[in-house]
Every structure is written in C-alpha cells, then in structure tokens.
Amino acid sequence: MGFQKIKNDVYYVGVQDWDRRTFDELIPLPDGTSYNAYIIRGSEKTVLIDAVDPPKIEELLTNLRKLGIDKLDYIISNHAEQDHSGGIPIILEMYPDAVVVTNPKCKSFLMDLLNIADEKFLEITHESTLYLGNKTLKFLLAAWVHWPETMFTYLEEDKILFSGDLFGSHMTSSELFVQDEAKVYFAAKRYFAEIMMPFRTNIRKHLDMLNNYQVETIAPTHGQVYDNPEFILEQYHEWISDTVENKVLIPYISMHGSVEKMVNYLTEKLTELDITVIPFNMSVTDIGEFAMELVDAATVVIGSSTVHVGPHPKMMYAAYLTNMLRPKAKFASIIGSFGWGSRMVNMLKDILTNFKGELLEPVISKGFPKESDFKALDELANTIAMKHKDLK
Ligand code: FEO
C-alpha cells in the first residue's frame, strides 16, 4: 500500500493484513488487522518505530525503499510481541548500522524471542529522551499493555504518542486516520476486550500518566491513527471504569433443548424487566463479540448441559475465557440441566477464580425444565432486576 504521511517528516510505513482471520490461534479477526510501523526523519537521525509480523516484512522493506530510507539509525521497539518485533532481525540485516532502542525488560525478551545480539541494543529508562536533531523522543514505560515490557514513545515537537498495542484495533483500512468513529468504536472495544481488559488497573495508571502530555495524535500498532485522540481516550476511561450496564449475558450450550428452553425463558423474563439480555450460543458465537459485551455487562449467567457429570466442554472453555478476561461483572449465576448426576456448578465455580462479585442461586433442572424450574428462573430474573436497580 506504500507509505503515508502523518505530519512533517513522520510517516506510516506499516502493513495491512487484509486476509488474516485469527490472531494467537485464538482471536477471530473478521476485519483482518494491520501491523503499524512509523518512520521519523529527524534532521540528524532517522528512526523506525516498531516493525511488522515476519510474513509481512517484505512489504515494510518496500515501504522504506519507496520512502528513500537508505540509512536507519534507530529501531524503537515499544513491545516485544512478534507481530511488531518479528521483522526486526531482517531489518537489522538490511540496515546494519541501526541499533534497537528499548527498555531492559523488552531487550531481554527480544534477545530470547529473536536471538538479537546484546551489542545491537541501546537501553533507555522511563522518561529518558533521544534526540534526532530537530525532533525529540521521550520514552514512557507502561507495563502490562498487555505484556510486562511495554512502553510508549512520545514525539515532543509533533505531540504524537506512539502507543504500541494500547488504543489499537484489529481492522484494516487504506485510510490512515480514523474517519468513521462508529466503526472504529466497535473494533477498538472488541480489541480492548480481547487484549486489554484484564489489565484495567495498569491502564488506568497509564492514562493518568498521559495527562501530563499534550497528545494531538495517537499512533497505535494496530488499526487506524487517531487525529482526534479525545475520541479513544474517552472510550478507554469508560471501559476501565467500574461502571457496569443494566445488561445480562447468557453464554450457553444446549445439547437436547432443555438448556435452550431455560435460556429462552430467562431471556424473555429479563426483557420484561427492562434488562438488556444477550444470549450467546457458544456453538456458533464469535468469541470476540462475546468478549466485547463482557466489557460493561453487570451480570453473566452461564448455561450448560451436563456431559458425563460435568459442564459441556465448550462451556468449560467459555468459563475459562471469561475468567481470563477478568470482566467487571458484579453478578453471576449458572443454569443448566442434567440426566442422572451433575457436578457442573462446582466445576464451573472452580474455574471462575477471578470473579469477585456475587454468585446468585443457580437453577439446575433434572431433564427437561419443569414448573418448579421455571419458577426458580422467575426468581433468578427478579433477583437480577433488584440487584441491577442498585447499580443506578
Ligand atoms: Fe500487537 Fe501484543 O502485539
């Protein structure tokens, strides 16, 4: 796609991966993704900020050639994960005078992951600066975005924050800057849910730190560049807050219709009580959609059939995923059915170790749900409605 100009002597040289459909063998990418890399041409030194996934390195090198970059002084690595660092060894071969600029932890990761030699690094510390002649870079350590070594690079003269994965979105576009904020809102929220949500506390500190810097442009490593940073900063403040919405998610699996009947009944009851409900049949659900709704749902009700004496394996996965993402839900419950015996509730509880909210009385039916089970579901719906009233 070539390079694109952000501001004077600052260029986008990243790559769009239009066809990629899975990340980390886990995260669905319905819109592909991009690996964003940037060139800053100072009057004395030229810098590349981050690289790309190894399969896309030729496209990055082509962009550098088209831009006329015949000498690189520095390669800044804000994050050691291979979708941004994997291309660095080849860039070092093509530009042998370049040194990799990063913090000590990221350096050790790059040495372990990519076998980059110790002498190829220039170590920086928090708030240290790098002068490029007429431009100045400041490094801001920002651990746990979403690895422990992550950092930001701030270009002082142009007020550009190169934020690594933070504020990113898995999407592709030939348009450099965000234009359709509604579209980016969903992509960025989904990305936050899948990648950043477990690290809310750390991100809160990083957002506070950024208050000390005037940021006119945010350039993340995935998705489009923000020339209106307020848009994404406001969303992040909301997503990392403790506020939850009057919303119930029901991830479920139903093998022979009993659980489905219970889920439909509970959905209807909650809807009548003016609660937003989203059932997710985990046989067909895009887990990114589910994760995105976990960002602000007040309650999660897990629904499962019993296989042997435990939950359906797909619900073990859903519960594990939910636990790993550490959503801020305040209430949870379990509904389901069994034929001859079930340890489902205890097995699911054992997985949800990170859940610190209130577990509401589970509803488990023997076989197809009967009148007493529907009555218990009525009670569960009423309890949820009462608990949600207190949220307001
Ligand atoms: Fe986009 Fe954590 O790498």
mmCIF file of C-alpha atoms and ligand atoms in Angstrom:
data_model
loop_
_atom_site.group_PDB
_atom_site.id
_atom_site.type_symbol
_atom_site.label_atom_id
_atom_site.label_comp_id
_atom_site.label_asym_id
_atom_site.label_seq_id
_atom_site.Cartn_x
_atom_site.Cartn_y
_atom_site.Cartn_z
ATOM 1 C CA MET A 1 0.000 0.000 0.000
ATOM 2 C CA GLY A 2 3.034 2.257 0.338
ATOM 3 C CA PHE A 3 3.877 4.872 2.921
ATOM 4 C CA GLN A 4 1.580 7.652 4.140
ATOM 5 C CA LYS A 5 2.459 10.996 5.687
ATOM 6 C CA ILE A 6 1.246 11.745 9.219
ATOM 7 C CA LYS A 7 2.989 15.066 9.818
ATOM 8 C CA ASN A 8 6.187 16.702 8.581
ATOM 9 C CA ASP A 9 8.857 14.008 8.369
ATOM 10 C CA VAL A 10 6.663 11.460 10.189
ATOM 11 C CA TYR A 11 5.357 8.606 8.050
ATOM 12 C CA TYR A 12 3.246 5.493 8.351
ATOM 13 C CA VAL A 13 5.150 2.557 6.823
ATOM 14 C CA GLY A 14 3.097 -0.326 8.261
ATOM 15 C CA VAL A 15 1.274 -3.135 6.518
ATOM 16 C CA GLN A 16 -2.377 -4.106 6.194
ATOM 17 C CA ASP A 17 -3.052 -7.846 6.655
ATOM 18 C CA TRP A 18 -6.394 -7.864 4.872
ATOM 19 C CA ASP A 19 -6.863 -11.653 4.836
ATOM 20 C CA ARG A 20 -5.755 -12.691 8.322
ATOM 21 C CA ARG A 21 -8.655 -14.238 10.207
ATOM 22 C CA THR A 22 -7.156 -15.438 13.536
ATOM 23 C CA PHE A 23 -4.652 -13.989 15.970
ATOM 24 C CA ASP A 24 -2.671 -16.001 18.530
ATOM 25 C CA GLU A 25 -4.650 -19.017 17.261
ATOM 26 C CA LEU A 26 -7.423 -17.650 19.465
ATOM 27 C CA ILE A 27 -8.848 -14.264 18.494
ATOM 28 C CA PRO A 28 -11.128 -14.047 15.437
ATOM 29 C CA LEU A 29 -10.218 -11.219 13.057
ATOM 30 C CA PRO A 30 -13.364 -10.582 10.972
ATOM 31 C CA ASP A 31 -11.779 -7.432 9.526
ATOM 32 C CA GLY A 32 -8.151 -8.567 9.342
ATOM 33 C CA THR A 33 -5.545 -6.479 11.132
ATOM 34 C CA SER A 34 -2.629 -4.185 10.488
ATOM 35 C CA TYR A 35 0.907 -4.032 11.854
ATOM 36 C CA ASN A 36 1.685 -0.361 12.160
ATOM 37 C CA ALA A 37 5.236 0.920 11.881
ATOM 38 C CA TYR A 38 6.370 4.522 11.650
ATOM 39 C CA ILE A 39 9.360 6.459 10.354
ATOM 40 C CA ILE A 40 10.537 9.714 11.891
ATOM 41 C CA ARG A 41 13.132 11.633 9.927
ATOM 42 C CA GLY A 42 14.946 13.984 12.235
ATOM 43 C CA SER A 43 17.487 16.463 10.868
ATOM 44 C CA GLU A 44 20.282 14.212 12.158
ATOM 45 C CA LYS A 45 18.846 10.767 12.850
ATOM 46 C CA THR A 46 16.203 8.533 11.291
ATOM 47 C CA VAL A 47 14.072 6.243 13.417
ATOM 48 C CA LEU A 48 11.772 3.307 12.727
ATOM 49 C CA ILE A 49 9.165 2.746 15.429
ATOM 50 C CA ASP A 50 8.225 -0.925 15.650
ATOM 51 C CA ALA A 51 8.288 -3.445 12.801
ATOM 52 C CA VAL A 52 5.762 -5.962 11.451
ATOM 53 C CA ASP A 53 4.857 -9.636 11.591
ATOM 54 C CA PRO A 54 7.591 -11.647 9.815
ATOM 55 C CA PRO A 55 5.373 -12.806 6.888
ATOM 56 C CA LYS A 56 4.848 -9.116 6.018
ATOM 57 C CA ILE A 57 8.450 -7.916 6.343
ATOM 58 C CA GLU A 58 8.974 -7.549 2.579
ATOM 59 C CA GLU A 59 6.094 -5.051 2.413
ATOM 60 C CA LEU A 60 7.636 -2.980 5.195
ATOM 61 C CA LEU A 61 11.038 -3.030 3.492
ATOM 62 C CA THR A 62 9.402 -1.959 0.218
ATOM 63 C CA ASN A 63 7.757 0.980 2.018
ATOM 64 C CA LEU A 64 11.123 2.005 3.442
ATOM 65 C CA ARG A 65 12.715 1.839 -0.011
ATOM 66 C CA LYS A 66 9.890 3.863 -1.572
ATOM 67 C CA LEU A 67 10.360 6.485 1.126
ATOM 68 C CA GLY A 68 14.068 6.610 0.288
ATOM 69 C CA ILE A 69 15.279 5.334 3.663
ATOM 70 C CA ASP A 70 18.837 4.259 2.883
ATOM 71 C CA LYS A 71 20.095 4.583 6.458
ATOM 72 C CA LEU A 72 18.347 3.813 9.739
ATOM 73 C CA ASP A 73 19.907 4.955 12.981
ATOM 74 C CA TYR A 74 17.433 3.517 15.459
ATOM 75 C CA ILE A 75 14.687 0.906 15.602
ATOM 76 C CA ILE A 76 12.465 1.575 18.594
ATOM 77 C CA SER A 77 10.698 -1.465 19.992
ATOM 78 C CA ASN A 78 7.730 -0.474 22.138
ATOM 79 C CA HIS A 79 6.608 -4.093 22.583
ATOM 80 C CA ALA A 80 8.373 -7.433 22.103
ATOM 81 C CA GLU A 81 5.447 -9.461 20.758
ATOM 82 C CA GLN A 82 6.393 -10.876 17.403
ATOM 83 C CA ASP A 83 3.666 -9.178 15.345
ATOM 84 C CA HIS A 84 5.685 -5.982 15.897
ATOM 85 C CA SER A 85 9.180 -7.233 16.664
ATOM 86 C CA GLY A 86 9.383 -10.317 14.453
ATOM 87 C CA GLY A 87 10.686 -8.341 11.470
ATOM 88 C CA ILE A 88 13.471 -6.596 13.414
ATOM 89 C CA PRO A 89 16.234 -9.178 12.719
ATOM 90 C CA ILE A 90 15.732 -8.811 8.968
ATOM 91 C CA ILE A 91 15.670 -5.011 9.238
ATOM 92 C CA LEU A 92 18.945 -5.200 11.146
ATOM 93 C CA GLU A 93 20.400 -7.227 8.273
ATOM 94 C CA MET A 94 19.214 -4.655 5.729
ATOM 95 C CA TYR A 95 20.257 -1.674 7.869
ATOM 96 C CA PRO A 96 23.348 -2.930 9.754
ATOM 97 C CA ASP A 97 24.117 0.465 11.330
ATOM 98 C CA ALA A 98 20.782 0.550 13.161
ATOM 99 C CA VAL A 99 20.535 -0.165 16.870
ATOM 100 C CA VAL A 100 17.435 -1.327 18.719
ATOM 101 C CA VAL A 101 16.229 1.171 21.308
ATOM 102 C CA THR A 102 14.146 -0.207 24.155
ATOM 103 C CA ASN A 103 13.897 -0.768 27.886
ATOM 104 C CA PRO A 104 15.884 -3.546 29.643
ATOM 105 C CA LYS A 105 12.918 -5.916 30.011
ATOM 106 C CA CYS A 106 11.929 -5.598 26.356
ATOM 107 C CA LYS A 107 15.575 -6.064 25.405
ATOM 108 C CA SER A 108 15.747 -9.348 27.298
ATOM 109 C CA PHE A 109 12.533 -10.541 25.602
ATOM 110 C CA LEU A 110 13.893 -9.602 22.165
ATOM 111 C CA MET A 111 17.118 -11.469 22.900
ATOM 112 C CA ASP A 112 15.140 -14.556 23.986
ATOM 113 C CA LEU A 113 12.487 -14.465 21.258
ATOM 114 C CA LEU A 114 14.527 -13.304 18.283
ATOM 115 C CA ASN A 115 18.167 -14.005 19.164
ATOM 116 C CA ILE A 116 19.154 -10.369 18.704
ATOM 117 C CA ALA A 117 22.720 -9.848 19.992
ATOM 118 C CA ASP A 118 23.357 -7.825 23.131
ATOM 119 C CA GLU A 119 25.536 -5.248 21.316
ATOM 120 C CA LYS A 120 22.694 -4.307 18.967
ATOM 121 C CA PHE A 121 20.744 -2.549 21.757
ATOM 122 C CA LEU A 122 20.601 0.918 23.234
ATOM 123 C CA GLU A 123 18.797 0.729 26.597
ATOM 124 C CA ILE A 124 16.540 3.519 27.746
ATOM 125 C CA THR A 125 14.750 4.209 31.016
ATOM 126 C CA HIS A 126 11.444 5.859 31.938
ATOM 127 C CA GLU A 127 11.250 9.450 30.663
ATOM 128 C CA SER A 128 14.672 9.329 29.047
ATOM 129 C CA THR A 129 14.994 11.166 25.732
ATOM 130 C CA LEU A 130 16.541 10.533 22.357
ATOM 131 C CA TYR A 131 17.494 13.487 20.160
ATOM 132 C CA LEU A 132 17.114 13.194 16.420
ATOM 133 C CA GLY A 133 18.328 16.724 15.664
ATOM 134 C CA ASN A 134 15.213 18.816 15.277
ATOM 135 C CA LYS A 135 12.965 16.197 16.930
ATOM 136 C CA THR A 136 12.954 14.712 20.412
ATOM 137 C CA LEU A 137 11.605 11.363 21.533
ATOM 138 C CA LYS A 138 10.627 10.649 25.108
ATOM 139 C CA PHE A 139 10.119 7.096 26.348
ATOM 140 C CA LEU A 140 7.365 6.296 28.810
ATOM 141 C CA LEU A 141 7.404 2.869 30.427
ATOM 142 C CA ALA A 142 3.879 1.464 30.537
ATOM 143 C CA ALA A 143 3.983 -2.090 31.820
ATOM 144 C CA TRP A 144 1.226 -4.629 31.173
ATOM 145 C CA VAL A 145 -0.187 -3.326 27.932
ATOM 146 C CA HIS A 146 -0.612 -6.394 27.690
ATOM 147 C CA TRP A 147 2.901 -7.748 28.352
ATOM 148 C CA PRO A 148 5.205 -6.633 31.178
ATOM 149 C CA GLU A 149 7.777 -4.861 28.969
ATOM 150 C CA THR A 150 5.507 -2.450 27.074
ATOM 151 C CA MET A 151 6.253 1.250 26.656
ATOM 152 C CA PHE A 152 5.142 4.318 24.729
ATOM 153 C CA THR A 153 7.248 6.681 22.633
ATOM 154 C CA TYR A 154 6.251 10.356 22.600
ATOM 155 C CA LEU A 155 7.410 12.716 19.867
ATOM 156 C CA GLU A 156 7.555 16.030 21.670
ATOM 157 C CA GLU A 157 7.648 18.554 18.809
ATOM 158 C CA ASP A 158 4.724 16.974 16.927
ATOM 159 C CA LYS A 159 2.831 15.791 20.038
ATOM 160 C CA ILE A 160 2.429 12.273 18.663
ATOM 161 C CA LEU A 161 2.061 9.333 21.044
ATOM 162 C CA PHE A 162 3.236 6.012 19.606
ATOM 163 C CA SER A 163 1.232 3.852 21.977
ATOM 164 C CA GLY A 164 2.081 0.286 20.960
ATOM 165 C CA ASP A 165 -0.928 -2.019 21.316
ATOM 166 C CA LEU A 166 -2.819 0.400 23.585
ATOM 167 C CA PHE A 167 -5.740 2.102 21.823
ATOM 168 C CA GLY A 168 -5.364 -0.284 18.860
ATOM 169 C CA SER A 169 -7.996 -2.151 16.912
ATOM 170 C CA HIS A 170 -7.877 -5.222 14.726
ATOM 171 C CA MET A 171 -9.069 -3.723 11.458
ATOM 172 C CA THR A 172 -7.758 -2.864 8.039
ATOM 173 C CA SER A 173 -8.177 0.298 6.023
ATOM 174 C CA SER A 174 -6.396 2.245 3.317
ATOM 175 C CA GLU A 175 -7.418 5.401 5.206
ATOM 176 C CA LEU A 176 -4.624 6.377 7.589
ATOM 177 C CA PHE A 177 -6.691 8.416 10.065
ATOM 178 C CA VAL A 178 -9.915 7.439 11.799
ATOM 179 C CA GLN A 179 -12.825 8.804 9.796
ATOM 180 C CA ASP A 180 -15.735 6.559 10.740
ATOM 181 C CA GLU A 181 -15.680 6.766 14.546
ATOM 182 C CA ALA A 182 -18.691 4.455 14.926
ATOM 183 C CA LYS A 183 -16.896 1.678 13.050
ATOM 184 C CA VAL A 184 -13.674 2.183 14.973
ATOM 185 C CA TYR A 185 -15.576 2.289 18.264
ATOM 186 C CA PHE A 186 -16.658 -1.343 17.840
ATOM 187 C CA ALA A 187 -13.287 -2.534 16.558
ATOM 188 C CA ALA A 188 -11.447 -0.763 19.390
ATOM 189 C CA LYS A 189 -13.875 -2.002 22.046
ATOM 190 C CA ARG A 190 -13.542 -5.537 20.794
ATOM 191 C CA TYR A 191 -9.752 -5.195 20.819
ATOM 192 C CA PHE A 192 -9.844 -3.758 24.333
ATOM 193 C CA ALA A 193 -11.992 -6.704 25.467
ATOM 194 C CA GLU A 194 -9.789 -9.353 23.913
ATOM 195 C CA ILE A 195 -6.393 -7.898 24.797
ATOM 196 C CA MET A 196 -6.521 -5.128 27.400
ATOM 197 C CA MET A 197 -9.486 -5.824 29.691
ATOM 198 C CA PRO A 198 -7.565 -7.976 32.222
ATOM 199 C CA PHE A 199 -5.086 -5.101 32.707
ATOM 200 C CA ARG A 200 -7.570 -2.337 33.537
ATOM 201 C CA THR A 201 -5.800 -1.293 36.739
ATOM 202 C CA ASN A 202 -2.468 -0.800 34.975
ATOM 203 C CA ILE A 203 -4.092 1.011 32.084
ATOM 204 C CA ARG A 204 -5.780 3.409 34.498
ATOM 205 C CA LYS A 205 -2.317 4.428 35.754
ATOM 206 C CA HIS A 206 -1.047 4.880 32.209
ATOM 207 C CA LEU A 207 -3.996 7.115 31.306
ATOM 208 C CA ASP A 208 -3.221 9.220 34.377
ATOM 209 C CA MET A 209 0.397 9.483 33.248
ATOM 210 C CA LEU A 210 -0.705 10.659 29.806
ATOM 211 C CA ASN A 211 -2.492 13.616 31.423
ATOM 212 C CA ASN A 212 0.978 15.114 31.751
ATOM 213 C CA TYR A 213 1.487 15.129 27.997
ATOM 214 C CA GLN A 214 -0.176 17.092 25.264
ATOM 215 C CA VAL A 215 -1.233 14.483 22.739
ATOM 216 C CA GLU A 216 -2.536 15.626 19.362
ATOM 217 C CA THR A 217 -2.165 12.295 17.566
ATOM 218 C CA ILE A 218 -2.213 8.695 18.788
ATOM 219 C CA ALA A 219 -0.437 6.203 16.557
ATOM 220 C CA PRO A 220 -1.047 2.623 17.783
ATOM 221 C CA THR A 221 0.402 -0.597 16.385
ATOM 222 C CA HIS A 222 -2.939 -1.918 15.070
ATOM 223 C CA GLY A 223 -5.749 -0.130 13.252
ATOM 224 C CA GLN A 224 -6.031 3.489 12.253
ATOM 225 C CA VAL A 225 -4.270 6.579 13.600
ATOM 226 C CA TYR A 226 -6.278 8.957 15.810
ATOM 227 C CA ASP A 227 -6.016 12.640 14.926
ATOM 228 C CA ASN A 228 -8.788 13.249 17.456
ATOM 229 C CA PRO A 229 -7.321 11.421 20.492
ATOM 230 C CA GLU A 230 -10.155 12.533 22.753
ATOM 231 C CA PHE A 231 -12.443 10.069 20.985
ATOM 232 C CA ILE A 232 -10.485 6.973 22.030
ATOM 233 C CA LEU A 233 -9.317 8.378 25.376
ATOM 234 C CA GLU A 234 -12.931 8.950 26.416
ATOM 235 C CA GLN A 235 -13.869 5.393 25.464
ATOM 236 C CA TYR A 236 -10.941 3.962 27.418
ATOM 237 C CA HIS A 237 -11.865 5.965 30.504
ATOM 238 C CA GLU A 238 -15.335 4.440 30.282
ATOM 239 C CA TRP A 239 -14.156 0.879 29.652
ATOM 240 C CA ILE A 240 -11.652 0.862 32.527
ATOM 241 C CA SER A 241 -14.127 2.435 34.952
ATOM 242 C CA ASP A 242 -16.059 0.351 37.479
ATOM 243 C CA THR A 243 -19.363 1.282 35.846
ATOM 244 C CA VAL A 244 -21.453 -1.598 34.520
ATOM 245 C CA GLU A 245 -24.602 -1.515 32.419
ATOM 246 C CA ASN A 246 -28.047 -2.985 33.011
ATOM 247 C CA LYS A 247 -27.141 -5.961 30.836
ATOM 248 C CA VAL A 248 -27.106 -9.752 31.232
ATOM 249 C CA LEU A 249 -25.033 -12.073 29.047
ATOM 250 C CA ILE A 250 -26.045 -15.719 28.792
ATOM 251 C CA PRO A 251 -23.320 -17.822 27.171
ATOM 252 C CA TYR A 252 -24.751 -21.321 26.817
ATOM 253 C CA ILE A 253 -24.704 -24.732 25.175
ATOM 254 C CA SER A 254 -27.812 -26.880 24.801
ATOM 255 C CA MET A 255 -27.488 -30.460 23.592
ATOM 256 C CA HIS A 256 -31.110 -31.592 23.505
ATOM 257 C CA GLY A 257 -33.126 -28.424 24.037
ATOM 258 C CA SER A 258 -33.545 -28.301 27.842
ATOM 259 C CA VAL A 259 -30.968 -25.583 28.406
ATOM 260 C CA GLU A 260 -32.166 -23.685 25.355
ATOM 261 C CA LYS A 261 -35.681 -23.671 26.795
ATOM 262 C CA MET A 262 -34.343 -22.278 30.081
ATOM 263 C CA VAL A 263 -32.229 -19.653 28.309
ATOM 264 C CA ASN A 264 -35.174 -18.512 26.178
ATOM 265 C CA TYR A 265 -37.431 -18.353 29.223
ATOM 266 C CA LEU A 266 -34.901 -16.353 31.256
ATOM 267 C CA THR A 267 -34.223 -14.051 28.293
ATOM 268 C CA GLU A 268 -37.929 -13.292 27.996
ATOM 269 C CA LYS A 269 -38.352 -12.696 31.739
ATOM 270 C CA LEU A 270 -35.341 -10.376 31.942
ATOM 271 C CA THR A 271 -36.513 -8.470 28.884
ATOM 272 C CA GLU A 272 -39.893 -7.951 30.540
ATOM 273 C CA LEU A 273 -38.000 -6.473 33.468
ATOM 274 C CA ASP A 274 -36.334 -3.899 31.155
ATOM 275 C CA ILE A 275 -32.950 -5.572 31.248
ATOM 276 C CA THR A 276 -30.857 -5.883 28.099
ATOM 277 C CA VAL A 277 -30.145 -9.583 27.508
ATOM 278 C CA ILE A 278 -27.758 -11.166 25.036
ATOM 279 C CA PRO A 279 -27.772 -14.985 24.761
ATOM 280 C CA PHE A 280 -24.650 -16.409 23.128
ATOM 281 C CA ASN A 281 -24.947 -19.934 21.783
ATOM 282 C CA MET A 282 -21.291 -20.895 22.196
ATOM 283 C CA SER A 283 -21.550 -23.418 19.336
ATOM 284 C CA VAL A 284 -21.774 -20.555 16.866
ATOM 285 C CA THR A 285 -20.583 -17.483 18.774
ATOM 286 C CA ASP A 286 -17.671 -15.344 17.627
ATOM 287 C CA ILE A 287 -15.824 -15.128 20.957
ATOM 288 C CA GLY A 288 -14.745 -11.582 20.136
ATOM 289 C CA GLU A 289 -18.408 -10.488 20.130
ATOM 290 C CA PHE A 290 -18.899 -12.186 23.489
ATOM 291 C CA ALA A 291 -15.742 -10.598 24.909
ATOM 292 C CA MET A 292 -16.847 -7.159 23.715
ATOM 293 C CA GLU A 293 -20.128 -7.434 25.616
ATOM 294 C CA LEU A 294 -18.232 -8.522 28.735
ATOM 295 C CA VAL A 295 -16.663 -5.035 28.861
ATOM 296 C CA ASP A 296 -19.694 -3.491 30.565
ATOM 297 C CA ALA A 297 -22.265 -6.207 31.380
ATOM 298 C CA ALA A 298 -23.399 -6.253 35.027
ATOM 299 C CA THR A 299 -24.270 -9.963 35.057
ATOM 300 C CA VAL A 300 -23.186 -13.181 33.357
ATOM 301 C CA VAL A 301 -25.380 -16.304 33.528
ATOM 302 C CA ILE A 302 -23.631 -19.445 32.300
ATOM 303 C CA GLY A 303 -25.944 -22.065 30.807
ATOM 304 C CA SER A 304 -24.795 -25.621 30.218
ATOM 305 C CA SER A 305 -25.921 -29.128 29.544
ATOM 306 C CA THR A 306 -24.197 -31.859 31.540
ATOM 307 C CA VAL A 307 -21.749 -34.148 29.763
ATOM 308 C CA HIS A 308 -20.964 -37.183 31.909
ATOM 309 C CA VAL A 309 -21.151 -35.312 35.239
ATOM 310 C CA GLY A 310 -19.534 -32.032 34.246
ATOM 311 C CA PRO A 311 -20.359 -28.987 32.137
ATOM 312 C CA HIS A 312 -20.227 -29.247 28.367
ATOM 313 C CA PRO A 313 -16.529 -28.810 27.394
ATOM 314 C CA LYS A 314 -17.416 -25.739 25.327
ATOM 315 C CA MET A 315 -18.799 -24.121 28.489
ATOM 316 C CA MET A 316 -15.618 -25.026 30.382
ATOM 317 C CA TYR A 317 -13.839 -23.084 27.640
ATOM 318 C CA ALA A 318 -16.308 -20.178 27.839
ATOM 319 C CA ALA A 319 -15.932 -20.034 31.627
ATOM 320 C CA TYR A 320 -12.137 -20.217 31.365
ATOM 321 C CA LEU A 321 -12.123 -17.431 28.786
ATOM 322 C CA THR A 322 -14.446 -15.277 30.895
ATOM 323 C CA ASN A 323 -12.261 -15.818 33.939
ATOM 324 C CA MET A 324 -9.106 -14.979 31.981
ATOM 325 C CA LEU A 325 -10.569 -11.717 30.655
ATOM 326 C CA ARG A 326 -11.464 -10.563 34.198
ATOM 327 C CA PRO A 327 -14.603 -8.638 33.247
ATOM 328 C CA LYS A 328 -16.048 -6.201 35.776
ATOM 329 C CA ALA A 329 -19.400 -8.039 36.046
ATOM 330 C CA LYS A 330 -20.806 -7.798 39.564
ATOM 331 C CA PHE A 331 -23.158 -10.791 39.452
ATOM 332 C CA ALA A 332 -23.061 -14.297 38.018
ATOM 333 C CA SER A 333 -25.203 -17.392 38.010
ATOM 334 C CA ILE A 334 -25.350 -20.829 36.458
ATOM 335 C CA ILE A 335 -28.326 -22.519 34.840
ATOM 336 C CA GLY A 336 -28.464 -25.915 33.180
ATOM 337 C CA SER A 337 -29.749 -29.452 33.127
ATOM 338 C CA PHE A 338 -28.559 -32.975 33.835
ATOM 339 C CA GLY A 339 -29.749 -36.553 33.298
ATOM 340 C CA TRP A 340 -28.503 -38.641 36.215
ATOM 341 C CA GLY A 341 -25.988 -36.564 38.153
ATOM 342 C CA SER A 342 -24.039 -33.350 37.848
ATOM 343 C CA ARG A 343 -21.065 -31.617 39.438
ATOM 344 C CA MET A 344 -21.460 -28.810 36.921
ATOM 345 C CA VAL A 345 -21.963 -25.935 39.363
ATOM 346 C CA ASN A 346 -18.903 -26.737 41.441
ATOM 347 C CA MET A 347 -16.730 -27.376 38.396
ATOM 348 C CA LEU A 348 -17.687 -24.019 36.851
ATOM 349 C CA LYS A 349 -17.212 -22.233 40.181
ATOM 350 C CA ASP A 350 -13.719 -23.726 40.393
ATOM 351 C CA ILE A 351 -12.853 -22.108 37.068
ATOM 352 C CA LEU A 352 -14.204 -18.649 37.916
ATOM 353 C CA THR A 353 -11.432 -17.876 40.397
ATOM 354 C CA ASN A 354 -11.083 -14.230 39.335
ATOM 355 C CA PHE A 355 -14.765 -13.455 39.809
ATOM 356 C CA LYS A 356 -15.108 -11.372 42.949
ATOM 357 C CA GLY A 357 -18.804 -10.493 42.604
ATOM 358 C CA GLU A 358 -21.901 -12.215 43.970
ATOM 359 C CA LEU A 359 -22.937 -15.659 42.726
ATOM 360 C CA LEU A 360 -26.731 -15.792 42.519
ATOM 361 C CA GLU A 361 -28.572 -19.057 43.247
ATOM 362 C CA PRO A 362 -28.039 -21.464 40.303
ATOM 363 C CA VAL A 363 -31.016 -23.161 38.607
ATOM 364 C CA ILE A 364 -30.305 -26.732 37.522
ATOM 365 C CA SER A 365 -33.120 -28.917 36.167
ATOM 366 C CA LYS A 366 -33.266 -32.711 36.082
ATOM 367 C CA GLY A 367 -34.133 -33.411 32.482
ATOM 368 C CA PHE A 368 -36.451 -31.022 30.671
ATOM 369 C CA PRO A 369 -37.293 -27.991 32.873
ATOM 370 C CA LYS A 370 -40.496 -28.308 34.889
ATOM 371 C CA GLU A 371 -42.776 -25.829 36.603
ATOM 372 C CA SER A 372 -40.530 -25.600 39.645
ATOM 373 C CA ASP A 373 -37.527 -24.835 37.406
ATOM 374 C CA PHE A 374 -39.400 -22.050 35.603
ATOM 375 C CA LYS A 375 -40.406 -20.656 38.998
ATOM 376 C CA ALA A 376 -36.738 -20.685 40.028
ATOM 377 C CA LEU A 377 -35.861 -18.866 36.808
ATOM 378 C CA ASP A 378 -38.540 -16.255 37.642
ATOM 379 C CA GLU A 379 -36.845 -15.778 40.999
ATOM 380 C CA LEU A 380 -33.423 -15.502 39.383
ATOM 381 C CA ALA A 381 -34.742 -12.868 36.933
ATOM 382 C CA ASN A 382 -36.353 -10.889 39.772
ATOM 383 C CA THR A 383 -33.167 -11.065 41.849
ATOM 384 C CA ILE A 384 -31.091 -9.810 38.914
ATOM 385 C CA ALA A 385 -33.556 -6.951 38.337
ATOM 386 C CA MET A 386 -33.374 -5.989 42.001
ATOM 387 C CA LYS A 387 -29.560 -6.101 42.023
ATOM 388 C CA HIS A 388 -29.382 -4.058 38.817
ATOM 389 C CA LYS A 389 -31.646 -1.366 40.291
ATOM 390 C CA ASP A 390 -28.935 -0.708 42.853
ATOM 391 C CA LEU A 391 -26.431 -0.103 40.046
ATOM 392 C CA LYS A 392 -28.144 3.145 39.107
HETATM 393 FE FE1 FEO B 1 0.071 -6.449 18.630
HETATM 394 FE FE2 FEO B 1 0.784 -7.545 21.683
HETATM 395 O O1 FEO B 1 1.052 -7.384 19.883
#
